[in-house]
Coordinates of C-alpha atoms in Angstrom, one line a residue:
X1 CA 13.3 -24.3 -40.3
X2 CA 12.8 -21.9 -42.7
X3 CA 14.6 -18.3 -42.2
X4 CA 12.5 -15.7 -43.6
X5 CA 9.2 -16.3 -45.7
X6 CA 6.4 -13.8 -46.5
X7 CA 2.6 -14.3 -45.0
X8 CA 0.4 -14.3 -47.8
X9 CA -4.0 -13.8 -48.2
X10 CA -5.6 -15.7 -45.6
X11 CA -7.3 -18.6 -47.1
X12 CA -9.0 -20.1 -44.2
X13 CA -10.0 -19.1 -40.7
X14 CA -11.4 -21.8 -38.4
X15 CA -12.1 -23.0 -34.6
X16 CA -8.7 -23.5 -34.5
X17 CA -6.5 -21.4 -36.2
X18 CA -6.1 -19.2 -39.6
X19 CA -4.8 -20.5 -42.8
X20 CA -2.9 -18.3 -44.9
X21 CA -0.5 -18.7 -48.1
X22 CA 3.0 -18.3 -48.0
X23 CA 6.2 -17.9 -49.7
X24 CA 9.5 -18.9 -48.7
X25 CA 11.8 -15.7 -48.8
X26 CA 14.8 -17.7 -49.8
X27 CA 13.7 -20.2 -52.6
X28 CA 10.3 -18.7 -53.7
X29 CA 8.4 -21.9 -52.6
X30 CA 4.7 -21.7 -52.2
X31 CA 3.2 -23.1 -48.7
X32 CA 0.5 -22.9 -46.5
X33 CA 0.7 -22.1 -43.1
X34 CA -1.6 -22.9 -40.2
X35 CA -1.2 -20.3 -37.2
X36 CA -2.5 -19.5 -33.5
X37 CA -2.3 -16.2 -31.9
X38 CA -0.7 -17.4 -28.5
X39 CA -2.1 -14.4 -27.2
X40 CA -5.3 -14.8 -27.7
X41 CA -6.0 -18.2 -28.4
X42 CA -7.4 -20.4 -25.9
X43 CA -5.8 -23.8 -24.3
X44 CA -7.9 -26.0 -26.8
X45 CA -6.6 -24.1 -29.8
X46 CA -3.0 -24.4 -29.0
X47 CA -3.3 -27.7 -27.9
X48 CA -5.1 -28.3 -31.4
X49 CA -2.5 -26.8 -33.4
X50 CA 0.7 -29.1 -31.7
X51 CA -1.4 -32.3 -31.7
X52 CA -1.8 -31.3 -35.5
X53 CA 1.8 -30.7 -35.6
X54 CA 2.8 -33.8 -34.1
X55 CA 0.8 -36.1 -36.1
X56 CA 1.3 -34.6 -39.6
X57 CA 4.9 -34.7 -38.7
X58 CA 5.2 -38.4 -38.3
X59 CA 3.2 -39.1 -41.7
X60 CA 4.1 -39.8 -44.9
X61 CA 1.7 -40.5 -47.4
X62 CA 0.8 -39.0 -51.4
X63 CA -2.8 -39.0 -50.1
X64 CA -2.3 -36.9 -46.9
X65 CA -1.4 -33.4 -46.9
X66 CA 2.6 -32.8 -46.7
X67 CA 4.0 -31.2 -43.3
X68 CA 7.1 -28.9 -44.2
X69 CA 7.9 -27.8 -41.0
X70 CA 6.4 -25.6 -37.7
X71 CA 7.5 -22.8 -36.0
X72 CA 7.0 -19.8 -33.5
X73 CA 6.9 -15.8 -34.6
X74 CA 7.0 -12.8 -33.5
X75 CA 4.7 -10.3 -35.1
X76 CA 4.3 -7.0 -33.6
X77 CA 3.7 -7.5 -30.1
X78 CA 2.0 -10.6 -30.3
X79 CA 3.4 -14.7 -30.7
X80 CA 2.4 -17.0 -33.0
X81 CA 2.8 -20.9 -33.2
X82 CA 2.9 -22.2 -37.4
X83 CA 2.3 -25.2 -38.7
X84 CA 3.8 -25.2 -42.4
X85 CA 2.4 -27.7 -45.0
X86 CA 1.9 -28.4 -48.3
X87 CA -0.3 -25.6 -50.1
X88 CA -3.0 -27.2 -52.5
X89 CA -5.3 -24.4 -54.3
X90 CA -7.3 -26.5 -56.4
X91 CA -10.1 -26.4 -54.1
X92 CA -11.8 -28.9 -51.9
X93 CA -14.3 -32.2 -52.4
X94 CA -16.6 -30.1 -51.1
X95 CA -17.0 -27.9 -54.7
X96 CA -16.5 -30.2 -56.6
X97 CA -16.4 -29.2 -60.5
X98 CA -17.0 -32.7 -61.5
X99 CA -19.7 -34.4 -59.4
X100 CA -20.2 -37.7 -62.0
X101 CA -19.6 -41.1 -60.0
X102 CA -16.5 -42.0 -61.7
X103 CA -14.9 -38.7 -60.6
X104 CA -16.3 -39.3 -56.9
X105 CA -14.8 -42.5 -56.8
X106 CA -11.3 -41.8 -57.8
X107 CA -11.1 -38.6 -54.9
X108 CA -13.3 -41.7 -52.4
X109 CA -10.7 -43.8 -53.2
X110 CA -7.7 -41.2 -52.1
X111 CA -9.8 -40.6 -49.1
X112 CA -10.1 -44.5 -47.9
X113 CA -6.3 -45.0 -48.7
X114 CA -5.1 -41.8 -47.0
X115 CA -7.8 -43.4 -43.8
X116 CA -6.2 -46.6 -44.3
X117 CA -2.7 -45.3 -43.8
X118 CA -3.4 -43.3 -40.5
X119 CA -5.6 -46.4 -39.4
X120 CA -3.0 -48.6 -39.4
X121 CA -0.7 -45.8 -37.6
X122 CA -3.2 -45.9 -34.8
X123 CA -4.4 -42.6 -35.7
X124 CA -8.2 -41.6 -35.9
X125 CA -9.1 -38.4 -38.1
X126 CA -12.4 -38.1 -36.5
X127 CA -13.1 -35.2 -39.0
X128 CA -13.5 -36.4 -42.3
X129 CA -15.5 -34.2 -44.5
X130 CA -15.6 -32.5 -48.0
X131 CA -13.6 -29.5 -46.8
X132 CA -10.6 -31.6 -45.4
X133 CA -10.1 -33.3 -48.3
X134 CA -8.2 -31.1 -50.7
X135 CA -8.0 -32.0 -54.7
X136 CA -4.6 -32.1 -56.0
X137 CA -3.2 -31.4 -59.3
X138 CA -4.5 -34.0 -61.3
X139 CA -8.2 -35.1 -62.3
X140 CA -9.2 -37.6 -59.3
X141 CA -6.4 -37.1 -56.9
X142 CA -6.8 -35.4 -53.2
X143 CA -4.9 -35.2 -49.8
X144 CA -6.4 -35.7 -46.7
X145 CA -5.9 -32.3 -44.5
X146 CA -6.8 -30.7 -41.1
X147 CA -5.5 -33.2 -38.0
X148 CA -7.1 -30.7 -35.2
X149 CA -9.1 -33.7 -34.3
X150 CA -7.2 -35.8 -34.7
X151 CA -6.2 -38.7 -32.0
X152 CA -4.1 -41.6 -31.4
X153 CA -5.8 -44.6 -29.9
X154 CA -4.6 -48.1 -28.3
X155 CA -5.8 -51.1 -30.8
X156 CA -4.3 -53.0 -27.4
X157 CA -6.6 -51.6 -24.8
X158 CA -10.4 -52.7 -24.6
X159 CA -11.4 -49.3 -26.2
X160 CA -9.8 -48.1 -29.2
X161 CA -11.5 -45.1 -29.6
X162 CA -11.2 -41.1 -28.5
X163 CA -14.0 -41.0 -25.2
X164 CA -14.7 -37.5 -26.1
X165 CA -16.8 -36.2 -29.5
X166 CA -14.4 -34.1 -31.7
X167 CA -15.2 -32.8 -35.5
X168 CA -18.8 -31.4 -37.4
X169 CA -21.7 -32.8 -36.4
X170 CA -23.1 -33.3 -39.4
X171 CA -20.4 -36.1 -40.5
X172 CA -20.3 -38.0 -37.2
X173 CA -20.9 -41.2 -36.5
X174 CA -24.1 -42.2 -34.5
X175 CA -22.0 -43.9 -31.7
X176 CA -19.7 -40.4 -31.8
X177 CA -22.7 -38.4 -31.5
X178 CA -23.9 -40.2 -28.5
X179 CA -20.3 -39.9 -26.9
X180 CA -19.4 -43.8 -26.6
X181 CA -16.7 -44.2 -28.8
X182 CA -14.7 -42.4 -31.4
X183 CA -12.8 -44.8 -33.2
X184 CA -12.0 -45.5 -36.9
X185 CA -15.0 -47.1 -37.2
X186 CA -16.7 -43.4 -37.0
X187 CA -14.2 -42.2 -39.9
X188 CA -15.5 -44.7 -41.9
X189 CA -19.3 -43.8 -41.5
X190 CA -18.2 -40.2 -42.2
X191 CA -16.2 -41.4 -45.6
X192 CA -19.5 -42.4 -46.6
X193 CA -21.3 -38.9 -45.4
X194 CA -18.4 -37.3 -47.5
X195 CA -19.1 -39.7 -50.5
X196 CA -23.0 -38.8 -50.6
X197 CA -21.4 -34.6 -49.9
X198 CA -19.1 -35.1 -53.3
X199 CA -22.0 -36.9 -55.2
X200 CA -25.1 -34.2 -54.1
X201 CA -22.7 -31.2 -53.3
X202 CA -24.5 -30.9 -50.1
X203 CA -24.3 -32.9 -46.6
X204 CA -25.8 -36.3 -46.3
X205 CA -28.2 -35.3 -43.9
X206 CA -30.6 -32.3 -43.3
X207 CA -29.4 -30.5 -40.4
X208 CA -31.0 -32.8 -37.2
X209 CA -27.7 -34.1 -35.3
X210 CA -30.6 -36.0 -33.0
X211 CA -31.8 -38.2 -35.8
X212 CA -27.8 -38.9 -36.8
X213 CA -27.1 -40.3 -33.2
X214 CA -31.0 -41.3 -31.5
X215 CA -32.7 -42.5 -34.3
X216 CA -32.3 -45.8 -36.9
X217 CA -32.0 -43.6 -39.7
X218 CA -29.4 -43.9 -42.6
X219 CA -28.9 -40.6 -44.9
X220 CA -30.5 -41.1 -48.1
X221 CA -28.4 -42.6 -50.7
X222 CA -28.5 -40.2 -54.2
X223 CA -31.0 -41.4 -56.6
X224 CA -28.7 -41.7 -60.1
X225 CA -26.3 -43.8 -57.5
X226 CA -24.8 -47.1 -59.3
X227 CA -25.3 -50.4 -57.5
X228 CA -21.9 -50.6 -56.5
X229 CA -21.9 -47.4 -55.5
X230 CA -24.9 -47.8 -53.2
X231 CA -23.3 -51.0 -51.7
X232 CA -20.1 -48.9 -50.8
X233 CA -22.0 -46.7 -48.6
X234 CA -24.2 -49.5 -47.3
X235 CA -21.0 -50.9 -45.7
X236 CA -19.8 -47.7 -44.7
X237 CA -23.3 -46.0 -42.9
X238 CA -24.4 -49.4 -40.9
X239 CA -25.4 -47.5 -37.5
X240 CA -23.5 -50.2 -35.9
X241 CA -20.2 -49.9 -35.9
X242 CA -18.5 -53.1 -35.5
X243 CA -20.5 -54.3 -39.1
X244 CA -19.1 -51.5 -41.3
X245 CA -16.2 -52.7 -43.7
X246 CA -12.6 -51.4 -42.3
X247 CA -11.2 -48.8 -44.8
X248 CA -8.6 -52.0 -45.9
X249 CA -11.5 -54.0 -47.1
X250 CA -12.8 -50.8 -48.6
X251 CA -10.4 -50.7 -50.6
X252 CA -11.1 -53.6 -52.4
X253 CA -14.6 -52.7 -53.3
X254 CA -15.8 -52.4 -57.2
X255 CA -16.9 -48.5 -56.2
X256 CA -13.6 -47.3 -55.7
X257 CA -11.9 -49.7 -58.8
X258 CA -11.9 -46.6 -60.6
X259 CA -10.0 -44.6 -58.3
X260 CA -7.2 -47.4 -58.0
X261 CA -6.3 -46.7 -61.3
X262 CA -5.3 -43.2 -60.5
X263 CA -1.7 -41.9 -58.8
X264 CA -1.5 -38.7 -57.1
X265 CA 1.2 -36.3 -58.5
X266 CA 4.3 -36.5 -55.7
X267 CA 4.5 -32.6 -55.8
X268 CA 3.2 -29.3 -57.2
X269 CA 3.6 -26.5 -56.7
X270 CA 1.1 -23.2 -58.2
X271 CA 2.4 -21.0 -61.2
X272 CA 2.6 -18.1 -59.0
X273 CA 2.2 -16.1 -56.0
X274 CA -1.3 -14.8 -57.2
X275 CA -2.2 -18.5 -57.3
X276 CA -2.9 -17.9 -53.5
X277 CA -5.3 -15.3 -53.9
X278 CA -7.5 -16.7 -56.9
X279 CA -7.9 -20.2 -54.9
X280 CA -11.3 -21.5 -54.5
X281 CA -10.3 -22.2 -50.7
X282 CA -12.4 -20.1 -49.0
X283 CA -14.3 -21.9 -46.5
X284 CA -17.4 -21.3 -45.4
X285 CA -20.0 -21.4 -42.2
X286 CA -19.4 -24.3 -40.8
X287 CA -20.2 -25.9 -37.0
X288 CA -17.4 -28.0 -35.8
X289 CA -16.6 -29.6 -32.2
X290 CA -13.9 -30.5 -30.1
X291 CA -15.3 -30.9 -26.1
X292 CA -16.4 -33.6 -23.9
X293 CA -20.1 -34.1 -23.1
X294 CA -19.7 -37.6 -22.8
X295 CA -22.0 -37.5 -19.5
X296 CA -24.9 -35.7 -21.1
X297 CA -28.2 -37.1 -22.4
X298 CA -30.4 -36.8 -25.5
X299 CA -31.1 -33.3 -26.2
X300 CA -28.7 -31.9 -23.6
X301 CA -25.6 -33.5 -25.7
X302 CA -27.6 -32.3 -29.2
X303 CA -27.3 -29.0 -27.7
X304 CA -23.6 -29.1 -26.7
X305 CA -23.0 -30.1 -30.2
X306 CA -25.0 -27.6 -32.4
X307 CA -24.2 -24.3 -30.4
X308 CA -19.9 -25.3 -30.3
X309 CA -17.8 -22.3 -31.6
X310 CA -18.4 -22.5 -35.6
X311 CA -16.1 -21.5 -38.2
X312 CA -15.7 -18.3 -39.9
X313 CA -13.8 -18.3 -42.5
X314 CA -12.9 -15.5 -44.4
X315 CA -10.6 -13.9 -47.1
X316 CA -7.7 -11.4 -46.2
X317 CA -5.1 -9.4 -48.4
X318 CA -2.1 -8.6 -47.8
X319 CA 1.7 -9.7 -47.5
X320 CA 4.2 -9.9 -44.4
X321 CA 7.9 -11.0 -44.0
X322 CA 8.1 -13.6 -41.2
X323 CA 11.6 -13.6 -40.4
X324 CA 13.2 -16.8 -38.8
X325 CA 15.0 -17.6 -35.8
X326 CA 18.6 -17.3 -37.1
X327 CA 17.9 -14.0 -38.2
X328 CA 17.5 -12.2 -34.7
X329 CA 14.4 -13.8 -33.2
X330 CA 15.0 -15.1 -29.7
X331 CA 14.0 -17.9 -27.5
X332 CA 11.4 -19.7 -29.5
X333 CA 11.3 -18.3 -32.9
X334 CA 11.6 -15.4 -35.3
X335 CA 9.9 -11.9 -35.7
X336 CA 8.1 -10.0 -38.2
X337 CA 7.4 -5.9 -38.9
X338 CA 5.0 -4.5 -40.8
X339 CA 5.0 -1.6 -42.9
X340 CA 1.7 -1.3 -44.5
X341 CA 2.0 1.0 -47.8
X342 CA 4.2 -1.1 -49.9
X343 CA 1.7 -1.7 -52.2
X344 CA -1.5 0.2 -51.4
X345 CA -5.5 -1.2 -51.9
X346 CA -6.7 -0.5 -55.3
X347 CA -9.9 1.0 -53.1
X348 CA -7.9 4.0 -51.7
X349 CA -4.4 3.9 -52.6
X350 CA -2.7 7.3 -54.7
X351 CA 0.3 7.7 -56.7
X352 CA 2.1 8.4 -53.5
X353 CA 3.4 5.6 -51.0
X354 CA 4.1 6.0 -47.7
X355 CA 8.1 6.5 -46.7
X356 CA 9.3 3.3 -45.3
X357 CA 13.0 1.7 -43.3
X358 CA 13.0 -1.9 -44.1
X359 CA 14.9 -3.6 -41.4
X360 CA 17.7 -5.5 -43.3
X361 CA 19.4 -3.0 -44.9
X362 CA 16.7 -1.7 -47.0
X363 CA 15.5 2.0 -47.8
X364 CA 12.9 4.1 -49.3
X365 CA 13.3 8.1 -50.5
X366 CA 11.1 10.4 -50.5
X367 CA 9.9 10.5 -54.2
X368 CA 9.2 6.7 -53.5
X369 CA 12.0 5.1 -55.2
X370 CA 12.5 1.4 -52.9
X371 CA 16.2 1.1 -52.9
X372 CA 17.0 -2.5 -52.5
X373 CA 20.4 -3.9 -50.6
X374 CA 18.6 -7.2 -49.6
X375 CA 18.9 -10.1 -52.3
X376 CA 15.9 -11.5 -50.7
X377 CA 13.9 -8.5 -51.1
X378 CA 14.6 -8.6 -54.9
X379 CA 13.7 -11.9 -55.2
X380 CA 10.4 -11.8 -54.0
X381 CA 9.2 -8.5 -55.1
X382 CA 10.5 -9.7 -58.6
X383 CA 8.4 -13.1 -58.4
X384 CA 5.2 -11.1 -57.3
X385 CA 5.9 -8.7 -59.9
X386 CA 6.1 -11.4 -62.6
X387 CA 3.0 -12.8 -61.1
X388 CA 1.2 -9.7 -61.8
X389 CA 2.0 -9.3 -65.0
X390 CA 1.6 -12.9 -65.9
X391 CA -2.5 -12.2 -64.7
X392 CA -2.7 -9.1 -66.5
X393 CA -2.9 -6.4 -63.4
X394 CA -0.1 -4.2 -64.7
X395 CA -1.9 -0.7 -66.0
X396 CA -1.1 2.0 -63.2
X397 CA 2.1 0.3 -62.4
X398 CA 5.3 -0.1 -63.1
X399 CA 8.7 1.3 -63.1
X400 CA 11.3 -1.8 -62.3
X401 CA 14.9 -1.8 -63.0
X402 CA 16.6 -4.7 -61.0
X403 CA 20.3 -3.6 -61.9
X404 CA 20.1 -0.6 -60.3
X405 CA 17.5 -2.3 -57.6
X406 CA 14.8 0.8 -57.9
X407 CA 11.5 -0.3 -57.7
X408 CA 8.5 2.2 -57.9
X409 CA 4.8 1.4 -57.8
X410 CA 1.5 2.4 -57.3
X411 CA -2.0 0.7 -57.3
X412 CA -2.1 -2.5 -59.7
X413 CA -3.8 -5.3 -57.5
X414 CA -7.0 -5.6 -56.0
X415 CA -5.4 -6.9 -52.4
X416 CA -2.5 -5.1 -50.0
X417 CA 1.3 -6.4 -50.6
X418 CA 2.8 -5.6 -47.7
X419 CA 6.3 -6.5 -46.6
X420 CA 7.9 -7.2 -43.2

C-alpha cells in the first residue's frame, strides 16, 4: 500500500465513482485512482467500486488495465474507498486520431484478446465500449478498463450469464436489453458495436434501445468497410446469441490479422505530472446502467434503461496529499488535509499566498517563503516544478533553491496545486 501520494485533476467522473491522476509521494510514479465518497455514495456505488477491485486484482493481462493497489482515506471529514491502477493518458477508442481499418483492427484485436482472457476467467465485462477501452503507448495497442459491471458467472450451471442488465444501452446485446441473459456472448455483440464506434467515431446505432432489443435489426455496417471486416461483425452482431463466434475463434479471423502483429508495451509511464492535465480523458454525457428490471416488459424496461443515472464527467484542478495508513491514519486507511493556496488559479490568484502549517514538519513565513523539512515534499514540488517548466508555464514564477529548501511562487498554471 502506498504511504502518501498526491491527488491529482480529476479526469473522469461517472455513475460510479471519480477518476483522478495521481502521484506516488515516495517514488514520483504516475497512477490513476478510482474513488467513492463513502459518505455519500449509495450501496450500488460501493459495491461497484469493490467488485471492481476484486476483479482487477485477480487479473493479469498486457491488454487489461493494470491494478496497483486499493485503499481507504481520510479527507477532511469525509472517507473514501480507492482503487489504484494503471494511468493511460493517450486517450480512449472512442476519439480515435486514426480511424483507417487497419488501425481499428489492431486496438479490435487488443479488445477480443483482453475479452478472451476474462472469458476464460469466468468473468463477463458486460460494458464494452469505446470509452473503456484506453489506447496505450504505442500505435494499435489498448487496455481494456472500467470492471463496475463487471460479473463472474458459472460456465457449470445451466445459465452462464448475469440475470440482471448492467452497462450503456447503446452497446448491449438484444438478449441483455430484454433482461434474459448477460453472458459473454453479449460482450461479444458489443465488441462489434465498439468496432463500427472506432470505425464511424460515433455509436452503432441511433439512439432507439427498443429497436436494439425488440426488433430484428442489425446496426449498419460502415460503407468503406473491407469484406473481412464486414464478416467480423457479422459474426459478432447475430441477434442470436448462441451463433455469434466466441472471442477465441475471433481471434483467428482475417479482420483482426493485423492487430496480431502488434505487442502492447508492458509499461509506461507519462513524461510528467502535467501529462495528467493535458489528457484527452475527459469523458463525456453518457447513459449507463447497473439495476434489475428483469420482470418488466417492452417499453416499461426501455424506460428503466434510458432514464438510469448518466455520467457526468467533468474536469477538475487541483492537487492533495493523500497520506497512508502507516503514517497516522487509523482503522481502515490513511488521511489527507488540505490547504488550498499553495499554488493559487491563474483566474484570481496575487503575488501573495496564503500562510500555511504543513503537517509533517513543514512551514511557511509570512513573506511566503515554504520552508521545507520533509524530503517528500521536495520531491514532488521539484517534479511538478520541472514539469512546468518542461511545458513552458514558467513567466510569473519562480524563485527555487532546493539546498536551502525555500520555495516561493505565485501564479504560473492554469489549474490549483494544492498540497495535503
Amino acid at each position: 500500500m502506498r504511504n502518501s501520494w498526491l491527488r491529482g485533476s480529476c479526469i473522469g467522473r461517472g455513475a460510479y465513482g471519480t477518476v483522478n491522476a495521481a502521484v506516488d509521494a515516495a517514488t514520483g510514479d504516475i497512477f490513476a485512482v478510482k474513488s467513492v465518497n463513502l459518505a455519500t455514495a449509495s450501496p450500488s456505488q460501493v459495491e461497484a467500486l469493490e467488485s471492481e477491485i476484486a476483479v482487477l486484482r485477480s487479473l493479469s493481462s498486457p491488454f487489461v488495465v493494470k491494478y496497483l493497489g486499493d485503499d481507504t482515506t481520510s479527507e477532511g471529514s469525509s472517507q473514501f474507498r480507492n482503487l489504484h491502477m494503471e494511468y493511460l493518458p493517450a486517450g480512449t477508442a472512442a476519439d480515435l486520431p486514426d480511424r483507417s481499418e487497419a488501425a481499428v483492427a489492431s486496438y479490435a484485436w487488443c479488445l477480443v484478446a483482453a475479452l478472451s482472457y476474462l472469458h476464460s476467467r469466468g468473468i463477463v465485462h458486460c460494458d464494452v465500449k469505446g470509452k473503456n477501452v484506453l489506447l496505450g503507448p504505442s500505435p494499435g495497442t489498448a487496455a481494456l478498463a472500467d470492471f463496475g459491471s463487471a460479473v463472474e458467472v458459472d460456465f457449470g450451471s445451466s445459465t452462464s450469464a448475469a440475470a440482471a442488465a448492467r452497462g450503456s444501452p447503446l452497446w448491449m446485446a438484444p438478449e441483455a436489453i430484454r433482461g434474459e441473459r448477460q453472458g459473454t456472448e453479449a460482450d461479444v455483440w458489443s465488441v462489434g458495436c465498439t468496432v463500427i464506434e472506432m470505425l464511424t467515431g460515433k455509436p452503432a446505432w441511433g439512439g432507439s434501445v427498443w429497436r436494439i432489443g425488440y426488433s430484428d435489426e442489425v446496426p449498419l455496417f460502415p460503407a468503406r468497410i473491407s469484406g473481412a471486416g464486414a464478416d467480423f461483425l457479422e459474426k459478432c452482431l447475430r441477434r442470436d446469441y448462441a451463433r455469434r463466434w466466441s472471442c477465441d475463434q475471433l481471434l483467428q479471423h482475417p479482420f483482426l490479422a493485423v492487430g496480431a502483429r502488434r505487442e502492447v508495451a508492458d509499461h509506461w509511464s507519462p513524461r510528467c505530472v502535467l501529462d495528467c492535465l493535458n489528457s484527452d480523458f475527459h469523458e463525456e454525457e453518457e447513459e449507463e446502467y447497473d439495476g434489475e428490471i428483469v420482470n418488466l416488459e417492452g417499453s416499461e424496461r426501455i424506460r428503466g434503461l434510458v432514464t438510469a443515472a448518466g455520467e457526468n464527467w467533468e474536469s477538475d484542478g487541483g492537487w492533495v496529499v493523500v497520506r497512508g495508513q502507516s503514517e497516522g491514519g487509523d482503522g481502515g486507511g490513511g488521511t489527507c488535509s488540505e490547504y488550498s493556496d499553495l499554488i493559487e488559479d491563474k483566474t484570481s490568484s496575487s503575488s501573495s499566498s496564503t500562510n500555511l502549517d504543513f503537517e509533517f514538519h513543514t512551514c511557511i513565513n509570512s513573506n511566503s517563503n515554504f520552508e521545507f523539512d520533509c524530503n517528500v515534499c521536495l520531491k514532488i514540488l521539484k517534479r511538478l516544478c520541472d514539469c512546468i517548466s518542461n511545458y513552458g508555464f514558467v513567466h510569473d514564477c519562480l524563485h527555487i533553491n532546493w539546498n536551502s529548501t525555500n520555495f516561493m511562487s505565485t501564479e504560473f498554471i492554469s489549474a490549483p496545486l494544492v498540497l495535503h
